[in-house]
PDB file of C-alpha atoms in Angstrom:
ATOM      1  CA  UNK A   1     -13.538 -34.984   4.960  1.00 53.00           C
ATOM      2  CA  UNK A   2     -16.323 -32.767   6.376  1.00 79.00           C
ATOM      3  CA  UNK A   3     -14.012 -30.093   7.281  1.00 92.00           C
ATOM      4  CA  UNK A   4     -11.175 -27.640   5.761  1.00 96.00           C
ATOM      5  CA  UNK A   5      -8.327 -30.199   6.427  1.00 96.00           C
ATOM      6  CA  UNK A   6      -4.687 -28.366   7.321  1.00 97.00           C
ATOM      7  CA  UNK A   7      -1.505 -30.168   7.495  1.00 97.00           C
ATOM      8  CA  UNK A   8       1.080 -30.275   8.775  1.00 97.00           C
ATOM      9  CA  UNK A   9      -0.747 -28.777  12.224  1.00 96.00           C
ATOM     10  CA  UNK A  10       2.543 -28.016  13.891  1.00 97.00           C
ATOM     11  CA  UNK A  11       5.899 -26.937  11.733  1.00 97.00           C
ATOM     12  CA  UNK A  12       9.367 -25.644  13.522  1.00 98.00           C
ATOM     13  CA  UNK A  13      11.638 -24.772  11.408  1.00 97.00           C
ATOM     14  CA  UNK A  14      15.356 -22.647  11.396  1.00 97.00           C
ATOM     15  CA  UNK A  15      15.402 -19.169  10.039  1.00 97.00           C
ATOM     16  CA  UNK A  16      16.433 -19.108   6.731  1.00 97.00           C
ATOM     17  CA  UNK A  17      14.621 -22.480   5.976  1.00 98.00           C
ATOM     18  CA  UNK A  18      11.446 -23.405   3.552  1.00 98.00           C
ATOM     19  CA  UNK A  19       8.135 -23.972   4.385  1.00 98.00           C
ATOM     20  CA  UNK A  20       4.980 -25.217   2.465  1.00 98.00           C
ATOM     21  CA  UNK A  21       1.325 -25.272   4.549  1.00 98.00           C
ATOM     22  CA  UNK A  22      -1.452 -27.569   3.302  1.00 98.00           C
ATOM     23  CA  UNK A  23      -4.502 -26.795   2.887  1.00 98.00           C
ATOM     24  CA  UNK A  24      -7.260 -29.033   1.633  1.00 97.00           C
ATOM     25  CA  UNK A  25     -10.732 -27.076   1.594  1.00 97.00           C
ATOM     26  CA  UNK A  26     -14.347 -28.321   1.624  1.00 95.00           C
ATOM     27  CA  UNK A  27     -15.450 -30.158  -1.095  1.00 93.00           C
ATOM     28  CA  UNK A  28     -16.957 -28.001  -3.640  1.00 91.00           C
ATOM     29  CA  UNK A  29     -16.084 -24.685  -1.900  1.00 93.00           C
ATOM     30  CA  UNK A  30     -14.879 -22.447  -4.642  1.00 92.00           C
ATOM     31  CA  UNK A  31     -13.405 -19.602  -2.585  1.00 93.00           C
ATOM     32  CA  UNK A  32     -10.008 -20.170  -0.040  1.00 95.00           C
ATOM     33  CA  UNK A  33      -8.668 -17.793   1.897  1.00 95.00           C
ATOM     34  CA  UNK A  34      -5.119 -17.933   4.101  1.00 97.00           C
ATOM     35  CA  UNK A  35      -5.419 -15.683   7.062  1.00 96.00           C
ATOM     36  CA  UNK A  36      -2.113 -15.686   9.737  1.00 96.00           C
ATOM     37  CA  UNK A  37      -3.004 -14.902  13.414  1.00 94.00           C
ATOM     38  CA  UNK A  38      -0.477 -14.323  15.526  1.00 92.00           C
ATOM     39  CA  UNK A  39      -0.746 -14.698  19.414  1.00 88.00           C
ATOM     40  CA  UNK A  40      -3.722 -12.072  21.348  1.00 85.00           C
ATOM     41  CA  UNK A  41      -4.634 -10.973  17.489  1.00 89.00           C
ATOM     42  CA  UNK A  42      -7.545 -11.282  14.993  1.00 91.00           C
ATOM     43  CA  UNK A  43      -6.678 -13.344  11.528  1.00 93.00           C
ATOM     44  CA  UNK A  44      -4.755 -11.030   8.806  1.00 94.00           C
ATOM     45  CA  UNK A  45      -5.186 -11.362   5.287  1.00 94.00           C
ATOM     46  CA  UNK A  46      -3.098 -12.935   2.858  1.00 96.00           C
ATOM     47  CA  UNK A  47      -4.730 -14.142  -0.259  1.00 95.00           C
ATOM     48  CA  UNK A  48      -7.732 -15.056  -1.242  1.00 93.00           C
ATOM     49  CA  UNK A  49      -8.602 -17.807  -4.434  1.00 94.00           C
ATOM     50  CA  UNK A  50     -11.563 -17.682  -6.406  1.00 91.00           C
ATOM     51  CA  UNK A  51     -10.964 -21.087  -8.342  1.00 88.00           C
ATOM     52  CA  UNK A  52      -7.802 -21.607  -9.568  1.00 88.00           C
ATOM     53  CA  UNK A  53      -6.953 -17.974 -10.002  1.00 87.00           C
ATOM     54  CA  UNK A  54      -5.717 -15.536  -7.077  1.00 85.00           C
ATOM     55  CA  UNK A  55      -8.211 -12.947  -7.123  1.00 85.00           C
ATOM     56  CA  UNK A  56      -6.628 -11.002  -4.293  1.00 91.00           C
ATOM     57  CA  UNK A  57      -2.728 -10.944  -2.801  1.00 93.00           C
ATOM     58  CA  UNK A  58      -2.808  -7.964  -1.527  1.00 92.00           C
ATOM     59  CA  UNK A  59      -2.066  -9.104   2.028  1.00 93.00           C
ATOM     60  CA  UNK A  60       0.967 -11.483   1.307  1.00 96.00           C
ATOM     61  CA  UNK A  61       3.474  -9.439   3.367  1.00 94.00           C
ATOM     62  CA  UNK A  62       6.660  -9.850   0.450  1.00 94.00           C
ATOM     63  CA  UNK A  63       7.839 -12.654  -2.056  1.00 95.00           C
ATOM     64  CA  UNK A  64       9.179 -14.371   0.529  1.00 97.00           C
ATOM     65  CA  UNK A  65       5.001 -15.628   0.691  1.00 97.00           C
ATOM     66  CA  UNK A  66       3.875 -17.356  -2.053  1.00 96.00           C
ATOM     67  CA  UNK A  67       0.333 -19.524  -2.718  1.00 97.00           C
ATOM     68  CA  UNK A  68      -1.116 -21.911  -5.380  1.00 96.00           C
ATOM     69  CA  UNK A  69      -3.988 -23.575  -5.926  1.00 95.00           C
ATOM     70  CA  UNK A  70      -3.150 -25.758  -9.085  1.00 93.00           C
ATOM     71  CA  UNK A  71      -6.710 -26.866  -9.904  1.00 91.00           C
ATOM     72  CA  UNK A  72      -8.950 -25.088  -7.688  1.00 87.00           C
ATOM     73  CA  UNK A  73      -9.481 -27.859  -4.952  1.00 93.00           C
ATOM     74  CA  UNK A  74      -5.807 -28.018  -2.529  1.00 96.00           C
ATOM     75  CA  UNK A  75      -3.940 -24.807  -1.999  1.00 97.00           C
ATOM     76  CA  UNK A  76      -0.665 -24.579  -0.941  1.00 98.00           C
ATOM     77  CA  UNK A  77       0.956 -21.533   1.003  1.00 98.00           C
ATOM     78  CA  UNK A  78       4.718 -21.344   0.713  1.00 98.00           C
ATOM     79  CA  UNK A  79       7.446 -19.522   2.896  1.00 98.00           C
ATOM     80  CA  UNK A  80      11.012 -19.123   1.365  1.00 97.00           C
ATOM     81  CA  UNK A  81      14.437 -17.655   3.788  1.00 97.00           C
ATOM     82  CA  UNK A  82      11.842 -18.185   6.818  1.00 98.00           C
ATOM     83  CA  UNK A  83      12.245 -15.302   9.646  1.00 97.00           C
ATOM     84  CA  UNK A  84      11.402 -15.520  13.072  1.00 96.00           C
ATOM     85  CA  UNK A  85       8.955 -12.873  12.456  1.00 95.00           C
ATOM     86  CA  UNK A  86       7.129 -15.233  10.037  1.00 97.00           C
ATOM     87  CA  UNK A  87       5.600 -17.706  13.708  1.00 97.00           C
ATOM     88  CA  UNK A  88       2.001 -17.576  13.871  1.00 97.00           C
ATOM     89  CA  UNK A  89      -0.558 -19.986  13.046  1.00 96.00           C
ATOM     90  CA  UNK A  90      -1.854 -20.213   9.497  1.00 97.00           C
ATOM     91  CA  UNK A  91      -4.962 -20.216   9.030  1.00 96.00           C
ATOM     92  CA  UNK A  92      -7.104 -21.307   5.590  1.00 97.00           C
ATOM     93  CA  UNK A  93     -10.705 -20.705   5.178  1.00 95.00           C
ATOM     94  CA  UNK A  94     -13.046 -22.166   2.469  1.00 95.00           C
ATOM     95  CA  UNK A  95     -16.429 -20.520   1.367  1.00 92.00           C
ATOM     96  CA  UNK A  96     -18.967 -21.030  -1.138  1.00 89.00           C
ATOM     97  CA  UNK A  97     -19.428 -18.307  -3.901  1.00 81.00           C
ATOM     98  CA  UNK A  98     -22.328 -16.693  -2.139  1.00 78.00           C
ATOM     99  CA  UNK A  99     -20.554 -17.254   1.687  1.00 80.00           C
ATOM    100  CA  UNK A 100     -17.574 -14.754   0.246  1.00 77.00           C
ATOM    101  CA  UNK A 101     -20.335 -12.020   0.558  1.00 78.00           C
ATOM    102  CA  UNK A 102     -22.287 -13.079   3.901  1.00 78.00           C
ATOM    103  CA  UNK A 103     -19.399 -14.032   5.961  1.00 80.00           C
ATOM    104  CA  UNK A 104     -19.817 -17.925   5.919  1.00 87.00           C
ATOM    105  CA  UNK A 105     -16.501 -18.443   6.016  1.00 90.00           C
ATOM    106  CA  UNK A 106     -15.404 -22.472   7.188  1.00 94.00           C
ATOM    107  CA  UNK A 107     -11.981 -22.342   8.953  1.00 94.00           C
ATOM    108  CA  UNK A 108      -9.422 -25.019   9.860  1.00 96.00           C
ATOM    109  CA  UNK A 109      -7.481 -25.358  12.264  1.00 95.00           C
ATOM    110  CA  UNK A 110      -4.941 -23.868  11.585  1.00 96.00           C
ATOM    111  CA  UNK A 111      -0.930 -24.861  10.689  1.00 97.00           C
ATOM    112  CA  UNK A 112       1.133 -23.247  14.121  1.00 97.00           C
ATOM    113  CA  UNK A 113       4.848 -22.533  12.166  1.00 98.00           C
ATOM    114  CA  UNK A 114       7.658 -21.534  15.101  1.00 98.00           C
ATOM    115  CA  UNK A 115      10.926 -20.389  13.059  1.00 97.00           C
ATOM    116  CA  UNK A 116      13.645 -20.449  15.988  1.00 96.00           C
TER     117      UNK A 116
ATOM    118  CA  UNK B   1      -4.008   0.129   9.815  1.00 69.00           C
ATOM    119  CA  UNK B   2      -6.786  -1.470  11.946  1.00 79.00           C
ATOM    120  CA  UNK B   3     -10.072  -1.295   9.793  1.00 90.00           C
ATOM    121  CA  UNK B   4     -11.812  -2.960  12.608  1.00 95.00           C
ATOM    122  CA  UNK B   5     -11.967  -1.991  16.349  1.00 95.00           C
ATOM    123  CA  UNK B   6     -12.586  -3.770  18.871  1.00 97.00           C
ATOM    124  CA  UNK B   7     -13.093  -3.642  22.599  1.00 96.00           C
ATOM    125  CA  UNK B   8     -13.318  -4.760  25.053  1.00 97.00           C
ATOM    126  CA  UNK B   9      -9.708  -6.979  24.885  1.00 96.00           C
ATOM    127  CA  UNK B  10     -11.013  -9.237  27.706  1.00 97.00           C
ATOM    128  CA  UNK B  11     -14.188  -9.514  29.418  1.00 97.00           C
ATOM    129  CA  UNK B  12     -15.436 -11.832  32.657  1.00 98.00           C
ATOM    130  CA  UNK B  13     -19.201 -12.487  33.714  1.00 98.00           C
ATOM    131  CA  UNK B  14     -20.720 -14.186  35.615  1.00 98.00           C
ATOM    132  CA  UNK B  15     -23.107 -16.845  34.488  1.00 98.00           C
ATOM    133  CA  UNK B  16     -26.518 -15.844  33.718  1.00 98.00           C
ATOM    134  CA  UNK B  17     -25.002 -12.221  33.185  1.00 98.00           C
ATOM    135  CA  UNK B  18     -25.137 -10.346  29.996  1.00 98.00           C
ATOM    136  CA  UNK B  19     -21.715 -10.126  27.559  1.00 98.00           C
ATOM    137  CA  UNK B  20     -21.487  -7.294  25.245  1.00 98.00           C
ATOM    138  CA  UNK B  21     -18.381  -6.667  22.572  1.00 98.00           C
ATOM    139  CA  UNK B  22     -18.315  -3.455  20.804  1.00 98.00           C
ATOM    140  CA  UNK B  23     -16.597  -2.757  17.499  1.00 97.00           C
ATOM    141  CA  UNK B  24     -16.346   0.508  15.174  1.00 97.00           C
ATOM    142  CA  UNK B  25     -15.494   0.899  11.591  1.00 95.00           C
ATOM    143  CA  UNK B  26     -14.605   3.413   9.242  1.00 91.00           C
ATOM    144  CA  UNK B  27     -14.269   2.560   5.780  1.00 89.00           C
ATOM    145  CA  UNK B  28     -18.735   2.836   4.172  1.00 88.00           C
ATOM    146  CA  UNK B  29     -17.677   0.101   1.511  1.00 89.00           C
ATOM    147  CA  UNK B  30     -17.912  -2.316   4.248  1.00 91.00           C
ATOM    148  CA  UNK B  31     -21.375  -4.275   3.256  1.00 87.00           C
ATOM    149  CA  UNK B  32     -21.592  -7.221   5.701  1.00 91.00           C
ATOM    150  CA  UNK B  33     -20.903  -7.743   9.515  1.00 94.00           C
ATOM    151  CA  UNK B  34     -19.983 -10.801  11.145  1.00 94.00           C
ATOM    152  CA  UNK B  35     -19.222 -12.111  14.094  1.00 96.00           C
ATOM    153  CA  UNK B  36     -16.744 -15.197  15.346  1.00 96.00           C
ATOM    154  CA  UNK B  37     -16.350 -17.499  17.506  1.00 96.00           C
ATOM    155  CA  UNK B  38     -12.836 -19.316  18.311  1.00 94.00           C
ATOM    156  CA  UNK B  39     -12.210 -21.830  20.616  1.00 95.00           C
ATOM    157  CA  UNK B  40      -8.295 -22.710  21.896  1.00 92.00           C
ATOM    158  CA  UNK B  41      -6.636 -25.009  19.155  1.00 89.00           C
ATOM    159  CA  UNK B  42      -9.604 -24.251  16.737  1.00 91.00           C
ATOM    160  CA  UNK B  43     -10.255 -21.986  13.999  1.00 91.00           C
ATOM    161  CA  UNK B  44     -12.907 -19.374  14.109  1.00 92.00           C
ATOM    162  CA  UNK B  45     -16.313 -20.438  13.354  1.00 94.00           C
ATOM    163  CA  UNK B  46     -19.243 -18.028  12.017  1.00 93.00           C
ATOM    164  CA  UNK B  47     -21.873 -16.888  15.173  1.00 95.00           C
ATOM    165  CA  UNK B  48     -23.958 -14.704  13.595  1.00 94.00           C
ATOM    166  CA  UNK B  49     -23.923 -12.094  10.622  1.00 93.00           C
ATOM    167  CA  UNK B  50     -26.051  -9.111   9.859  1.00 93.00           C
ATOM    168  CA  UNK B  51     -26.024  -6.563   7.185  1.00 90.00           C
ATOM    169  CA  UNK B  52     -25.940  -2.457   7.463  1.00 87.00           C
ATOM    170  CA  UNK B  53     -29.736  -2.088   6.878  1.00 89.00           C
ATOM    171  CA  UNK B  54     -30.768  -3.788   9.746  1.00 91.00           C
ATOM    172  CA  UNK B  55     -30.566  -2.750  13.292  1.00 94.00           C
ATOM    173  CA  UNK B  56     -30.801  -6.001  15.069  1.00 96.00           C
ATOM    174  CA  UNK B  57     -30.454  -9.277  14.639  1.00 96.00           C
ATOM    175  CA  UNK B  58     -31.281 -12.539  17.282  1.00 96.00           C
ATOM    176  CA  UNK B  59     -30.267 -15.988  16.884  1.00 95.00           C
ATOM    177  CA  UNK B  60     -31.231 -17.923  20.235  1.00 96.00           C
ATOM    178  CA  UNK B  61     -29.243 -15.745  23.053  1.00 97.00           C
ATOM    179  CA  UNK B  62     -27.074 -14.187  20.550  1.00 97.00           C
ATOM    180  CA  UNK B  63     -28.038 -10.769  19.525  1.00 97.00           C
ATOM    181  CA  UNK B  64     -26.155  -7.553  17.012  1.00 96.00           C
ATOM    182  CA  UNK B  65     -26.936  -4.869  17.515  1.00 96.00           C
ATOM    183  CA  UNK B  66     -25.847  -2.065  14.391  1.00 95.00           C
ATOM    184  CA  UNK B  67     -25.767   1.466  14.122  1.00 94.00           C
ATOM    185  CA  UNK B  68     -25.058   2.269  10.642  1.00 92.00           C
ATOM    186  CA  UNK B  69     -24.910   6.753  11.377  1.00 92.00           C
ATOM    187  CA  UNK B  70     -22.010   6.190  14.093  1.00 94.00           C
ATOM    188  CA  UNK B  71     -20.568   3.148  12.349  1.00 94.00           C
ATOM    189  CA  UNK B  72     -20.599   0.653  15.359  1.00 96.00           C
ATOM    190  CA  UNK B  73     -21.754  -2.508  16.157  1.00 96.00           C
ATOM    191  CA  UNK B  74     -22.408  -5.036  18.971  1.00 97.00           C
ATOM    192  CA  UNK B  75     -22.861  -8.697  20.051  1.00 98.00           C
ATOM    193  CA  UNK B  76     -24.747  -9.064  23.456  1.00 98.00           C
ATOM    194  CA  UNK B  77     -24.793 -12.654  25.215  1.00 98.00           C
ATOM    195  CA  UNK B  78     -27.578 -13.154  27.224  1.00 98.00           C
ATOM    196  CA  UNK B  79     -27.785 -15.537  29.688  1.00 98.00           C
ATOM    197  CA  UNK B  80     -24.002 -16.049  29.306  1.00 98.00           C
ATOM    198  CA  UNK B  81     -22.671 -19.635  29.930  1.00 98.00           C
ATOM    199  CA  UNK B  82     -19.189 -21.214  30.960  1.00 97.00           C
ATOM    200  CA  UNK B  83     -19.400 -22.707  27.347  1.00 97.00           C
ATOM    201  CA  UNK B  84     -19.416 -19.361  26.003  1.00 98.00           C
ATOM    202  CA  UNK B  85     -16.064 -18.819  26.774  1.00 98.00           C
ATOM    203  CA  UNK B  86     -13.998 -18.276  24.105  1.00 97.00           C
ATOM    204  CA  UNK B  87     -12.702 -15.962  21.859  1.00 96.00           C
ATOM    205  CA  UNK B  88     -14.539 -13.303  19.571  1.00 97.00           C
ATOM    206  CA  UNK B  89     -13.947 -11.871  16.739  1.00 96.00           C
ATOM    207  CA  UNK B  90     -16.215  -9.290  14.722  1.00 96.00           C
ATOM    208  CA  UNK B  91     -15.520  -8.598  10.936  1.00 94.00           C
ATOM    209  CA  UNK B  92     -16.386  -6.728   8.178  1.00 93.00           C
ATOM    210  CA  UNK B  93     -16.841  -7.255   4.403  1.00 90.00           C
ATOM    211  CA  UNK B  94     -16.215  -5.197   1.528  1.00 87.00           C
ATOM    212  CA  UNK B  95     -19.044  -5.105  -1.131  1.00 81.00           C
ATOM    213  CA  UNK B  96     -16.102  -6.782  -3.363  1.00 77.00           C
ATOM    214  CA  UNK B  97     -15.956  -9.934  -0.623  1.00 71.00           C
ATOM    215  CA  UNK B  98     -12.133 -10.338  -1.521  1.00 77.00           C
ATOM    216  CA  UNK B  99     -11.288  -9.602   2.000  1.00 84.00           C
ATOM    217  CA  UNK B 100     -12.260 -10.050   5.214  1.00 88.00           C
ATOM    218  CA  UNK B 101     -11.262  -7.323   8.213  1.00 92.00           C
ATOM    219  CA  UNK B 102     -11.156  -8.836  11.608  1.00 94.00           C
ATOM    220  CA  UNK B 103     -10.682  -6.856  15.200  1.00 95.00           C
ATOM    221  CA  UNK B 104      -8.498  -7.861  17.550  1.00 94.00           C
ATOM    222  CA  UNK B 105     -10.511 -10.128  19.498  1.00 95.00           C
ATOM    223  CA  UNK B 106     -12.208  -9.919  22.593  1.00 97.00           C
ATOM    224  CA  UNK B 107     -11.461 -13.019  25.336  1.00 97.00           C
ATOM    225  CA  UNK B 108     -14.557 -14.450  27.071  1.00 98.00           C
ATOM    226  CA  UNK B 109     -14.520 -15.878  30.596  1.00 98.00           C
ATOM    227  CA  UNK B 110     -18.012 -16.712  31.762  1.00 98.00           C
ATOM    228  CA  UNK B 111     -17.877 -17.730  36.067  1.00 97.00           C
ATOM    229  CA  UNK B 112     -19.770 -20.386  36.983  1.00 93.00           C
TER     230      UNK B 112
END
């Protein structure tokens, strides 16, 4: 597709459950970021891929949060013993090398989880 | 820690009027500034960027306006339109580009 493809784009789930977000990124991008925004607030940091490799997890918020991105194209973000804490919408971001430094950043839309 | 602020939270003109959004940093390792745009159900999409050694920049009725000495920066929306409204986001870089900072948004209602 054109577009940084996320799936599913609505998850509910019980506390305690697990999760896994899709993310399929532009063709070609090499840099994906996941960013969670929770409701009135900006997008947070999570983790950011440079290929295959996570160059930076610095914002996954404990190893309950865990992300892959097997051969550098699809990443997946996963969410073990789910809280409610953990709603928000996921969002992932693709980028060329040179967009990681000037901001072109390509969002989806986002995956909304709701842990009841 | 907020890296980013931003204000106003919420903001209403009328059309035709002028919009501005300010935001502030702290941190000097911040190297590139851009700004958001997010639309209900969607994910942000890039307006406009600019980079610390420039004062302005103008893309069609989008402007930034920087001031590296007191660390601030502003988008002004002239001629604002009802399909301006939306949600806005600035951001800022690290020379590193592993992260990006975001404020907390400002909400744009433009009156017809």
């Amino acid at each position: 597709g054109a577009g940084v493809s996320q799936t599913p784009s609505n998850k509910v789930t019980e506390k305690g459950k697990y999760v896994e977000l899709r993310c399929d990124p532009i063709s070609g991008h090499t840099a994906l970021y996941w960013y969670r925004q929770s409701l009135g607030q900006g997008p947070e940091f999570l983790i950011y891929f440079q290929g295959t490799g996570a160059a930076d997890d610095s914002g996954l918020p404990n190893d309950r949060f865990f992300a892959v991105r097997p051969e550098g194209s699809v990443s997946t973000l996963k969410i073990q013993r789910t809280e409610r804490g953990d709603s928000a919408v996921y969002l992932c971001a693709s980028s060329s090398l040179a967009g990681v430094y000037t901001g072109e950043l390509f969002f989806g839309e986002g995956s909304r989880l709701t842990v009841l | 820690q907020q890296q980013v602020k931003q204000s106003p939270q919420s903001l209403i003109v009328q059309k035709g009027g002028i919009s501005i959004i300010n935001c502030a940093y702290e941190n000097t390792a911040f190297d590139y500034f851009p700004w958001y745009q997010q639309f209900p159900g969607k994910g942000p999409a890039l307006l406009i960027a600019i980079r610390p050694d420039v004062s302005e920049k103008k893309e069609g009725r989008f402007t930034i306006s920087f001031n590296k000495s007191a660390k601030q920066f502003s988008l002004h929306i002239m001629d604002s339109q009802p399909g301006d409204s939306a949600t806005y986001f600035c951001a800022a870089i690290p020379r590193t580009g592993n992260q990006f900072y975001f404020g907390t948004g400002t909400s744009l209602t433009v009156i017809p």
